[in-house]
């Protein structure tokens, strides 16, 4: 069952983050991006993290260490970050009321969650509190 049921077109492609990323790095086709990202893994991950604006508490000193073989690769050696800060906290000041998650359910209503609501729920979970 490998049928593709929808493919992006028009503005979906032109206004996408991946198209912006490709133009920034003079990559002409999606296939070229795939090839470059797999042939130069270090370049890809450094460029992707910069593009995403990932905040590091301590920057990594080495993108990847494959000295023990690819299956045991160590990523972002020496770096420290906080995933909650990168996904939620840094967006609260400017985008607290912006929708960050839309859940579409088979049964029942859809739900939209803002950064502020997600932050509240994550904090409750981290503190072991019920919502």
Short mmCIF file of the C-alpha atoms (twelve columns), coordinates in Angstrom:
data_MODEL
# 
_entry.id   MODEL 
# 
loop_
_atom_site.group_PDB 
_atom_site.id 
_atom_site.type_symbol 
_atom_site.label_atom_id 
_atom_site.label_alt_id 
_atom_site.label_comp_id 
_atom_site.label_asym_id 
_atom_site.label_seq_id 
_atom_site.Cartn_x 
_atom_site.Cartn_y 
_atom_site.Cartn_z 
_atom_site.pdbx_PDB_model_num 
ATOM 1   C CA . UNK A 1   0.000   0.000  0.000  1 
ATOM 2   C CA . UNK A 2   2.408   2.658  -1.203 1 
ATOM 3   C CA . UNK A 3   -0.023  4.903  -3.052 1 
ATOM 4   C CA . UNK A 4   0.604   8.596  -2.522 1 
ATOM 5   C CA . UNK A 5   -2.773  10.165 -1.788 1 
ATOM 6   C CA . UNK A 6   -1.703  13.827 -1.828 1 
ATOM 7   C CA . UNK A 7   1.264   15.792 -3.100 1 
ATOM 8   C CA . UNK A 8   2.002   19.416 -2.251 1 
ATOM 9   C CA . UNK A 9   1.649   22.001 -5.001 1 
ATOM 10  C CA . UNK A 10  1.777   25.756 -5.584 1 
ATOM 11  C CA . UNK A 11  1.995   27.775 -2.369 1 
ATOM 12  C CA . UNK A 12  2.372   24.624 -0.268 1 
ATOM 13  C CA . UNK A 13  5.743   24.169 -1.932 1 
ATOM 14  C CA . UNK A 14  6.757   27.782 -2.534 1 
ATOM 15  C CA . UNK A 15  6.054   28.947 1.030  1 
ATOM 16  C CA . UNK A 16  7.433   25.853 2.760  1 
ATOM 17  C CA . UNK A 17  10.379  25.905 5.128  1 
ATOM 18  C CA . UNK A 18  12.128  23.205 3.103  1 
ATOM 19  C CA . UNK A 19  11.936  25.338 -0.066 1 
ATOM 20  C CA . UNK A 20  13.342  28.331 1.850  1 
ATOM 21  C CA . UNK A 21  16.141  26.123 3.230  1 
ATOM 22  C CA . UNK A 22  16.967  24.755 -0.236 1 
ATOM 23  C CA . UNK A 23  17.107  28.243 -1.790 1 
ATOM 24  C CA . UNK A 24  19.343  29.477 1.034  1 
ATOM 25  C CA . UNK A 25  21.810  26.674 0.259  1 
ATOM 26  C CA . UNK A 26  21.473  26.823 -3.554 1 
ATOM 27  C CA . UNK A 27  19.889  23.377 -3.747 1 
ATOM 28  C CA . UNK A 28  17.709  23.038 -6.824 1 
ATOM 29  C CA . UNK A 29  15.760  19.812 -6.283 1 
ATOM 30  C CA . UNK A 30  14.479  17.690 -3.423 1 
ATOM 31  C CA . UNK A 31  16.570  14.778 -4.713 1 
ATOM 32  C CA . UNK A 32  19.668  17.002 -4.573 1 
ATOM 33  C CA . UNK A 33  18.814  17.835 -0.954 1 
ATOM 34  C CA . UNK A 34  18.486  14.141 -0.094 1 
ATOM 35  C CA . UNK A 35  21.818  13.357 -1.745 1 
ATOM 36  C CA . UNK A 36  23.643  16.236 -0.074 1 
ATOM 37  C CA . UNK A 37  22.161  15.498 3.339  1 
ATOM 38  C CA . UNK A 38  23.244  11.855 3.194  1 
ATOM 39  C CA . UNK A 39  26.653  12.458 1.630  1 
ATOM 40  C CA . UNK A 40  27.591  15.318 3.967  1 
ATOM 41  C CA . UNK A 41  25.781  14.528 7.205  1 
ATOM 42  C CA . UNK A 42  27.778  17.073 9.237  1 
ATOM 43  C CA . UNK A 43  26.906  19.926 6.858  1 
ATOM 44  C CA . UNK A 44  23.227  18.981 6.859  1 
ATOM 45  C CA . UNK A 45  22.782  18.820 10.625 1 
ATOM 46  C CA . UNK A 46  24.793  21.980 11.266 1 
ATOM 47  C CA . UNK A 47  22.738  23.824 8.632  1 
ATOM 48  C CA . UNK A 48  19.421  22.365 9.827  1 
ATOM 49  C CA . UNK A 49  20.005  23.271 13.484 1 
ATOM 50  C CA . UNK A 50  21.090  26.784 12.517 1 
ATOM 51  C CA . UNK A 51  18.022  27.147 10.287 1 
ATOM 52  C CA . UNK A 52  15.752  25.953 13.087 1 
ATOM 53  C CA . UNK A 53  17.381  28.377 15.501 1 
ATOM 54  C CA . UNK A 54  18.030  25.714 18.129 1 
ATOM 55  C CA . UNK A 55  19.305  27.332 21.329 1 
ATOM 56  C CA . UNK A 56  22.154  25.533 23.054 1 
ATOM 57  C CA . UNK A 57  23.039  26.122 26.721 1 
ATOM 58  C CA . UNK A 58  26.466  24.768 25.819 1 
ATOM 59  C CA . UNK A 59  27.315  24.557 22.107 1 
ATOM 60  C CA . UNK A 60  28.419  21.200 20.804 1 
ATOM 61  C CA . UNK A 61  32.071  20.788 19.909 1 
ATOM 62  C CA . UNK A 62  31.549  18.038 17.342 1 
ATOM 63  C CA . UNK A 63  28.478  17.406 15.207 1 
ATOM 64  C CA . UNK A 64  28.933  13.665 15.133 1 
ATOM 65  C CA . UNK A 65  31.503  11.151 16.311 1 
ATOM 66  C CA . UNK A 66  31.411  7.946  14.282 1 
ATOM 67  C CA . UNK A 67  34.654  6.556  15.715 1 
ATOM 68  C CA . UNK A 68  32.814  3.474  17.043 1 
ATOM 69  C CA . UNK A 69  30.874  2.937  13.797 1 
ATOM 70  C CA . UNK A 70  27.714  4.499  12.427 1 
ATOM 71  C CA . UNK A 71  25.264  2.522  14.605 1 
ATOM 72  C CA . UNK A 72  26.972  3.972  17.707 1 
ATOM 73  C CA . UNK A 73  27.327  7.537  16.464 1 
ATOM 74  C CA . UNK A 74  27.434  10.169 19.177 1 
ATOM 75  C CA . UNK A 75  25.580  13.295 18.104 1 
ATOM 76  C CA . UNK A 76  26.289  16.916 19.076 1 
ATOM 77  C CA . UNK A 77  29.168  15.951 21.344 1 
ATOM 78  C CA . UNK A 78  29.600  18.261 24.334 1 
ATOM 79  C CA . UNK A 79  26.404  20.176 23.643 1 
ATOM 80  C CA . UNK A 80  23.649  20.776 26.150 1 
ATOM 81  C CA . UNK A 81  20.156  21.987 25.428 1 
ATOM 82  C CA . UNK A 82  16.701  21.958 26.932 1 
ATOM 83  C CA . UNK A 83  14.058  20.586 24.595 1 
ATOM 84  C CA . UNK A 84  11.208  22.311 26.456 1 
ATOM 85  C CA . UNK A 85  12.987  25.651 26.120 1 
ATOM 86  C CA . UNK A 86  13.434  25.112 22.370 1 
ATOM 87  C CA . UNK A 87  9.904   23.847 21.718 1 
ATOM 88  C CA . UNK A 88  7.864   26.019 24.086 1 
ATOM 89  C CA . UNK A 89  9.589   28.486 26.417 1 
ATOM 90  C CA . UNK A 90  11.347  30.610 23.821 1 
ATOM 91  C CA . UNK A 91  8.057   31.173 21.982 1 
ATOM 92  C CA . UNK A 92  5.986   32.295 24.966 1 
ATOM 93  C CA . UNK A 93  6.906   35.992 24.974 1 
ATOM 94  C CA . UNK A 94  5.894   36.693 21.365 1 
ATOM 95  C CA . UNK A 95  3.516   33.832 20.571 1 
ATOM 96  C CA . UNK A 96  1.746   32.750 23.787 1 
ATOM 97  C CA . UNK A 97  -1.683  32.970 22.139 1 
ATOM 98  C CA . UNK A 98  -0.581  31.401 18.841 1 
ATOM 99  C CA . UNK A 99  -1.853  27.908 18.045 1 
ATOM 100 C CA . UNK A 100 0.983   25.398 18.196 1 
ATOM 101 C CA . UNK A 101 -0.958  22.105 17.994 1 
ATOM 102 C CA . UNK A 102 -4.155  21.194 16.195 1 
ATOM 103 C CA . UNK A 103 -5.444  17.720 16.948 1 
ATOM 104 C CA . UNK A 104 -7.841  16.185 14.469 1 
ATOM 105 C CA . UNK A 105 -9.809  13.313 15.916 1 
ATOM 106 C CA . UNK A 106 -11.832 10.568 14.299 1 
ATOM 107 C CA . UNK A 107 -14.492 11.093 16.939 1 
ATOM 108 C CA . UNK A 108 -15.198 14.277 18.831 1 
ATOM 109 C CA . UNK A 109 -14.199 17.839 18.188 1 
ATOM 110 C CA . UNK A 110 -10.830 19.061 16.976 1 
ATOM 111 C CA . UNK A 111 -8.670  20.779 19.565 1 
ATOM 112 C CA . UNK A 112 -6.384  23.766 19.162 1 
ATOM 113 C CA . UNK A 113 -3.669  24.330 21.758 1 
ATOM 114 C CA . UNK A 114 -1.717  27.575 22.151 1 
ATOM 115 C CA . UNK A 115 1.857   27.873 23.372 1 
ATOM 116 C CA . UNK A 116 0.535   29.171 26.722 1 
ATOM 117 C CA . UNK A 117 -1.851  26.219 27.116 1 
ATOM 118 C CA . UNK A 118 0.849   23.732 26.114 1 
ATOM 119 C CA . UNK A 119 3.248   25.352 28.584 1 
ATOM 120 C CA . UNK A 120 0.674   25.052 31.373 1 
ATOM 121 C CA . UNK A 121 0.053   21.376 30.600 1 
ATOM 122 C CA . UNK A 122 3.775   20.559 30.358 1 
ATOM 123 C CA . UNK A 123 4.415   22.311 33.687 1 
ATOM 124 C CA . UNK A 124 1.569   20.374 35.302 1 
ATOM 125 C CA . UNK A 125 2.962   17.107 33.988 1 
ATOM 126 C CA . UNK A 126 6.490   17.990 35.132 1 
ATOM 127 C CA . UNK A 127 5.173   18.759 38.614 1 
ATOM 128 C CA . UNK A 128 3.019   15.636 38.760 1 
ATOM 129 C CA . UNK A 129 -0.204  17.614 38.935 1 
ATOM 130 C CA . UNK A 130 -3.545  16.676 37.402 1 
ATOM 131 C CA . UNK A 131 -5.081  19.045 34.874 1 
# 
